[in-house]
Coordinates of C-alpha atoms and ligand atoms in Angstrom, one line a residue:
X35 CA 0.0 0.0 0.0
X36 CA 2.9 2.4 0.7
X37 CA 2.9 5.3 -1.8
X38 CA 0.3 3.7 -4.0
X39 CA -2.8 5.6 -2.8
X40 CA -3.8 8.9 -4.3
X41 CA -3.7 12.2 -2.4
X42 CA -6.6 12.5 0.0
X43 CA -7.1 8.8 0.1
X44 CA -9.4 7.7 2.9
X45 CA -9.6 3.9 3.4
X46 CA -12.9 2.1 3.2
X47 CA -13.8 -0.5 5.8
X48 CA -12.5 -3.2 3.5
X49 CA -9.2 -1.5 3.0
X50 CA -8.9 -1.0 6.7
X51 CA -9.3 -4.7 7.2
X52 CA -6.6 -5.4 4.6
X53 CA -4.2 -3.1 6.5
X54 CA -4.7 -5.2 9.6
X55 CA -6.2 -2.4 11.7
X56 CA -8.4 -2.8 14.7
X57 CA -12.1 -2.3 14.0
X58 CA -12.9 1.4 14.0
X59 CA -9.3 2.5 13.8
X60 CA -7.9 4.5 10.8
X61 CA -4.3 4.7 9.7
X62 CA -2.4 7.9 9.4
X63 CA -2.3 9.0 5.8
X64 CA 0.2 11.6 4.7
X65 CA 1.1 13.6 1.5
X66 CA 0.8 11.5 -1.6
X67 CA -1.3 9.0 0.3
X68 CA 1.6 7.5 2.1
X69 CA 0.7 5.4 5.1
X70 CA 2.6 5.8 8.4
X71 CA 3.9 2.4 9.4
X72 CA 7.0 3.2 11.5
X73 CA 7.1 4.3 15.2
X74 CA 10.2 5.6 17.0
X75 CA 9.8 5.4 20.7
X76 CA 12.2 7.1 23.2
X77 CA 12.4 4.5 25.9
X78 CA 14.9 6.1 28.3
X79 CA 16.3 9.6 29.0
X80 CA 19.7 8.4 30.3
X81 CA 22.9 7.0 28.7
X82 CA 26.2 5.9 30.2
X83 CA 28.2 7.5 27.4
X84 CA 28.8 11.2 26.8
X85 CA 29.0 11.6 23.0
X86 CA 30.2 15.1 22.1
X87 CA 27.5 15.5 19.4
X88 CA 24.6 13.8 21.3
X89 CA 21.4 15.2 19.7
X90 CA 19.5 14.1 22.8
X91 CA 21.7 15.8 25.4
X92 CA 19.3 18.6 26.2
X93 CA 16.2 16.4 26.2
X94 CA 17.9 14.0 28.6
X95 CA 18.8 16.8 31.0
X96 CA 15.3 18.1 30.8
X97 CA 13.3 14.8 31.0
X98 CA 15.4 12.3 32.9
X99 CA 13.2 12.9 36.0
X100 CA 10.1 11.6 34.1
X101 CA 10.2 7.8 33.8
X102 CA 8.9 6.1 30.7
X103 CA 6.8 3.5 32.6
X104 CA 5.7 0.1 31.4
X105 CA 2.1 1.3 31.4
X106 CA 2.9 4.2 29.2
X107 CA 5.0 2.2 26.8
X108 CA 2.3 -0.5 26.6
X109 CA -0.4 2.1 25.9
X110 CA 1.7 3.7 23.1
X111 CA 2.5 0.4 21.5
X112 CA -1.2 -0.9 21.6
X113 CA -2.5 2.4 20.2
X114 CA -0.1 2.5 17.3
X115 CA -0.5 -1.2 16.5
X116 CA -4.2 -0.6 16.2
X117 CA -3.6 2.3 13.7
X118 CA -1.4 0.2 11.4
X119 CA 2.2 0.7 12.7
X120 CA 4.2 -2.3 11.6
X121 CA 7.7 -1.5 12.8
X122 CA 9.0 0.1 16.0
X123 CA 12.5 1.5 16.6
X124 CA 13.4 2.0 20.3
X125 CA 15.8 4.7 21.0
X126 CA 16.7 6.9 24.0
X127 CA 19.0 7.8 25.7
X128 CA 20.2 4.2 25.7
X129 CA 17.1 2.0 25.3
X130 CA 18.6 -1.3 26.6
X131 CA 18.8 0.1 30.1
X132 CA 15.0 0.4 30.4
X133 CA 14.2 -1.9 33.4
X134 CA 11.6 -3.8 31.4
X135 CA 13.4 -3.7 28.0
X136 CA 13.0 -7.4 27.1
X137 CA 9.3 -7.4 28.0
X138 CA 8.8 -4.3 25.9
X139 CA 10.3 -6.1 22.9
X140 CA 8.1 -9.1 23.5
X141 CA 4.9 -7.0 23.6
X142 CA 5.9 -5.2 20.4
X143 CA 6.4 -8.5 18.7
X144 CA 3.1 -9.8 20.0
X145 CA 1.4 -6.8 18.5
X146 CA 2.8 -7.7 15.1
X147 CA 5.6 -5.1 14.9
X148 CA 9.1 -5.7 13.7
X149 CA 11.5 -4.6 16.5
X150 CA 14.6 -2.5 16.1
X151 CA 16.9 -0.5 18.5
X152 CA 19.6 2.1 18.3
X153 CA 22.3 1.3 20.9
X154 CA 25.9 1.9 21.8
X155 CA 26.0 -1.6 23.2
X156 CA 25.6 -0.8 26.9
X157 CA 23.7 -3.9 27.9
X158 CA 24.2 -6.1 24.9
X159 CA 27.9 -6.2 25.8
X160 CA 26.8 -8.5 28.7
X161 CA 26.5 -12.0 27.4
X162 CA 23.6 -13.0 29.7
X163 CA 21.6 -9.9 28.7
X164 CA 22.3 -10.4 25.0
X165 CA 21.0 -14.0 25.3
X166 CA 17.7 -12.8 26.8
X167 CA 17.2 -9.8 24.5
X168 CA 18.5 -10.8 21.0
X169 CA 15.8 -13.4 20.2
X170 CA 13.1 -10.7 20.4
X171 CA 14.9 -8.2 18.0
X172 CA 14.7 -8.1 14.2
X173 CA 17.3 -5.3 13.7
X174 CA 20.0 -3.6 15.7
X175 CA 21.6 -0.2 14.7
X176 CA 24.9 0.0 16.6
X177 CA 26.5 3.4 17.2
X178 CA 30.1 3.3 16.1
X179 CA 32.0 6.5 15.6
X180 CA 35.5 5.5 14.6
X181 CA 37.6 2.5 13.4
X182 CA 39.3 2.0 16.8
X183 CA 39.1 2.8 20.4
X184 CA 41.2 6.0 20.1
X185 CA 38.8 7.7 17.7
X186 CA 35.5 6.2 18.9
X187 CA 36.1 6.7 22.6
X188 CA 37.0 10.4 22.0
X189 CA 33.7 10.9 20.2
X190 CA 31.7 8.9 22.8
X191 CA 33.4 10.8 25.7
X192 CA 34.1 7.6 27.6
X193 CA 37.0 5.2 27.8
X194 CA 36.0 1.6 27.1
X195 CA 33.1 2.5 24.9
X196 CA 34.6 1.0 21.7
X197 CA 35.3 -2.2 23.6
X198 CA 31.7 -2.4 24.8
X199 CA 30.1 -1.8 21.4
X200 CA 32.5 -4.3 19.8
X201 CA 31.5 -7.0 22.4
X202 CA 27.8 -6.2 21.7
X203 CA 28.3 -6.6 18.0
X204 CA 30.2 -9.8 18.4
X205 CA 27.4 -11.2 20.6
X206 CA 24.8 -10.3 18.0
X207 CA 26.8 -11.9 15.2
X208 CA 27.4 -15.1 17.2
X209 CA 24.1 -15.6 19.0
X210 CA 21.5 -14.2 16.5
X211 CA 21.9 -15.3 12.9
X212 CA 18.4 -14.1 12.2
X213 CA 19.2 -10.5 13.2
X214 CA 19.8 -7.7 10.7
X215 CA 22.9 -5.8 11.9
X216 CA 23.3 -2.2 11.0
X217 CA 25.5 0.6 12.2
X218 CA 25.2 4.4 12.6
X219 CA 28.3 6.6 12.5
X220 CA 28.0 10.3 13.2
X221 CA 30.6 12.4 11.4
X222 CA 32.3 15.4 12.8
X223 CA 35.3 17.4 11.8
X224 CA 37.4 15.2 14.1
X225 CA 36.5 11.8 12.8
X226 CA 35.7 12.4 9.1
X227 CA 39.1 11.5 7.8
X228 CA 38.7 8.1 9.6
X229 CA 35.3 7.4 8.0
X230 CA 36.6 5.2 5.2
X231 CA 38.4 3.0 7.8
X232 CA 35.4 3.0 10.1
X233 CA 33.1 1.7 7.3
X234 CA 35.7 -0.9 6.2
X235 CA 36.0 -2.2 9.8
X236 CA 32.2 -2.4 10.0
X237 CA 32.1 -4.4 6.8
X238 CA 34.6 -6.8 8.1
X239 CA 32.4 -7.4 11.2
X240 CA 29.5 -8.4 8.9
X241 CA 27.4 -5.2 9.2
X242 CA 24.8 -5.2 6.4
X243 CA 24.0 -1.4 6.3
X244 CA 25.9 1.7 7.5
X245 CA 24.1 5.0 8.1
X246 CA 26.6 7.9 7.9
X247 CA 24.9 10.7 9.8
X248 CA 26.0 14.3 9.4
X249 CA 26.2 16.3 12.7
X250 CA 23.0 18.1 13.5
X251 CA 22.7 21.2 15.6
X252 CA 20.7 19.7 18.4
X253 CA 21.8 18.9 22.0
X254 CA 25.6 18.7 22.2
X255 CA 25.7 19.1 18.4
X256 CA 24.1 22.5 18.9
X257 CA 26.4 23.5 21.8
X258 CA 29.5 22.6 19.8
X259 CA 28.4 23.1 16.3
X260 CA 31.2 25.6 15.3
X261 CA 33.8 23.2 16.7
X262 CA 32.4 19.9 15.4
X263 CA 30.6 20.5 12.0
X264 CA 32.6 19.3 9.0
X265 CA 32.9 21.8 6.2
X266 CA 31.1 21.1 2.9
X267 CA 34.5 20.9 1.1
X268 CA 35.7 18.3 3.5
X269 CA 32.5 16.2 3.0
X270 CA 32.9 16.4 -0.8
X271 CA 36.5 15.2 -0.5
X272 CA 35.8 12.2 1.8
X273 CA 32.3 10.9 1.3
X274 CA 32.5 9.8 -2.4
X275 CA 35.4 7.5 -1.3
X276 CA 33.4 5.6 1.3
X277 CA 31.3 3.1 -0.6
X278 CA 34.4 1.6 -2.3
X279 CA 35.7 0.6 1.1
X280 CA 32.7 -1.6 1.9
X281 CA 31.7 -3.6 -1.2
X282 CA 28.4 -5.4 -0.6
X283 CA 27.4 -3.1 2.3
X284 CA 24.5 -0.7 1.8
X285 CA 25.6 2.9 2.6
X286 CA 23.1 5.6 3.4
X287 CA 24.2 9.3 3.9
X288 CA 21.9 11.0 6.3
X289 CA 21.7 14.8 6.5
X290 CA 24.2 15.3 3.7
X291 CA 23.7 17.5 0.6
X292 CA 23.1 15.0 -2.3
X293 CA 25.5 17.0 -4.5
X294 CA 28.5 16.3 -2.3
X295 CA 28.3 12.5 -2.9
X296 CA 29.6 12.4 -6.4
X297 CA 28.6 9.3 -8.3
X298 CA 27.0 7.9 -5.1
X299 CA 24.2 10.5 -4.9
X300 CA 21.6 7.7 -4.9
X301 CA 23.0 6.7 -1.5
X302 CA 21.5 9.8 0.0
X303 CA 19.0 8.8 2.7
X304 CA 16.7 11.6 1.4
X305 CA 15.7 9.0 -1.3
X306 CA 15.3 6.1 1.1
X307 CA 13.3 7.4 4.0
X308 CA 10.0 6.2 5.5
X309 CA 7.5 8.4 7.3
X310 CA 7.5 8.0 11.0
X311 CA 5.9 9.0 14.3
X312 CA 8.3 9.8 17.1
X313 CA 6.9 9.4 20.6
X314 CA 8.8 11.2 23.3
X315 CA 8.4 13.6 26.2
X316 CA 7.6 17.1 25.0
X317 CA 7.2 20.3 27.0
X318 CA 3.7 21.7 27.1
X319 CA 2.5 24.7 29.1
X320 CA 2.7 23.8 32.8
X321 CA 3.4 20.1 32.2
X322 CA 5.2 17.5 30.0
X323 CA 3.4 15.2 27.6
X324 CA 4.5 11.8 26.2
X325 CA 3.3 12.3 22.7
X326 CA 3.9 11.9 19.0
X327 CA 5.6 14.1 16.3
X328 CA 4.6 13.1 12.8
X329 CA 7.3 13.4 10.1
X330 CA 6.6 12.9 6.4
X331 CA 10.0 14.0 5.0
X332 CA 13.6 14.0 6.4
X333 CA 13.7 17.8 6.5
X334 CA 14.2 18.3 10.2
X335 CA 16.6 21.3 10.6
X336 CA 17.5 21.2 6.9
X337 CA 17.1 24.1 4.5
X338 CA 18.0 24.9 0.9
X339 CA 20.9 27.3 0.4
X340 CA 21.0 30.1 -2.3
X341 CA 23.0 27.7 -4.5
X342 CA 20.1 25.2 -4.5
X343 CA 17.7 27.6 -6.4
X344 CA 18.5 26.2 -9.8
X345 CA 19.3 22.6 -8.8
X346 CA 17.6 19.8 -10.8
X347 CA 17.3 17.6 -7.6
X348 CA 15.9 20.3 -5.3
X349 CA 12.6 18.5 -5.0
X350 CA 14.2 15.3 -3.6
X351 CA 17.2 16.7 -1.7
X352 CA 16.5 18.4 1.7
X353 CA 19.6 20.6 1.4
X354 CA 22.0 21.5 4.2
X355 CA 21.8 21.8 8.0
X356 CA 20.2 25.2 8.8
X357 CA 22.9 26.0 11.4
X358 CA 25.6 25.7 8.6
X359 CA 24.2 28.8 6.9
X360 CA 24.9 30.8 10.1
X361 CA 28.6 30.0 10.1
X362 CA 30.1 29.3 6.7
X363 CA 29.8 29.8 3.0
X364 CA 27.8 27.3 0.9
X365 CA 29.7 28.0 -2.3
X366 CA 31.0 24.4 -2.3
X367 CA 27.6 23.0 -3.2
X368 CA 27.5 21.7 -6.7
X369 CA 23.9 22.0 -8.0
X370 CA 22.8 19.4 -10.5
X371 CA 21.9 20.6 -13.9
X372 CA 18.9 19.2 -15.7
X373 CA 21.1 17.0 -17.8
X374 CA 22.4 14.9 -14.8
Ligands
SF4_675 S1 19.3 20.9 -3.5 FE1 21.1 22.0 -2.9 S2 22.2 20.7 -1.4 FE2 20.7 19.5 -2.6 S3 21.8 18.6 -4.3 FE3 20.9 20.5 -5.0 S4 22.5 22.1 -4.6 FE4 23.0 20.3 -3.4

């Protein structure tokens, strides 16, 4: 059904049944008739690492006093399953430290959802925990920010972090052959030159897909943007060399201008992105609310630069980080002409 329905599509009772919805429930329909099938749920507001660029740093400071209780999680999962959500990605903070993490996974599976987490390996590095949790997971996205301990631990702000995430990846590879193993690596000015080696290392460890995420100006990334953000010229020099270092691995560049990827522009995540509802604590007048934000395009904190005006791919590329415009020239962008 995804993408196939016309704008303004409203499912009939029969179509609702085909979507597997509860009686009386309706799915979320977005632009172009796209149906929302993916939920991102922030399970914790704490993490043992101190990544320099952590986009959640401010939200963790603000909301760590508000527990994401079992009752709250169960309600969110049931409500979204009833409205057609078919995949859930648990994030945080670090999701594996939620006191009922394994039960949360089991409930999501029972409700018919594929289960996925983003983790820096905190609990999966422990063999006994990995044995209990991995059978209930379909995908794991490991956070790995360098090819070795020297680079990764500096980014993660914690000695021993590379060793932990490496142990978690090894457990997943050995104990859960069914599992899809992905990795996310955040790029800053300090680790960008190591990126080809990082991706080659991840390929050697059997990772199937690597998301290369550009720094965003949120949380620690906001506080340190001028220090950490890679320049467009630097991205254009390094990123096109990355896919060759990991043959057979799918590479996705997230938050990166498409025109800096050279022949690999189709690896831009702007072209491979699914609508999602993100459920997390949000400030409301006089209170906080655990509620959803609906995203139909990967345009959060992205804008088009003056150079984008005549670009032939402006409709599908979300442009550059908005904070970049406040600091540096965008003259290094290379707009596509209509013949490309
Ligand atoms: S829209 Fe802008 S950032 Fe995107 S490919 Fe075109 S010139 Fe580059």
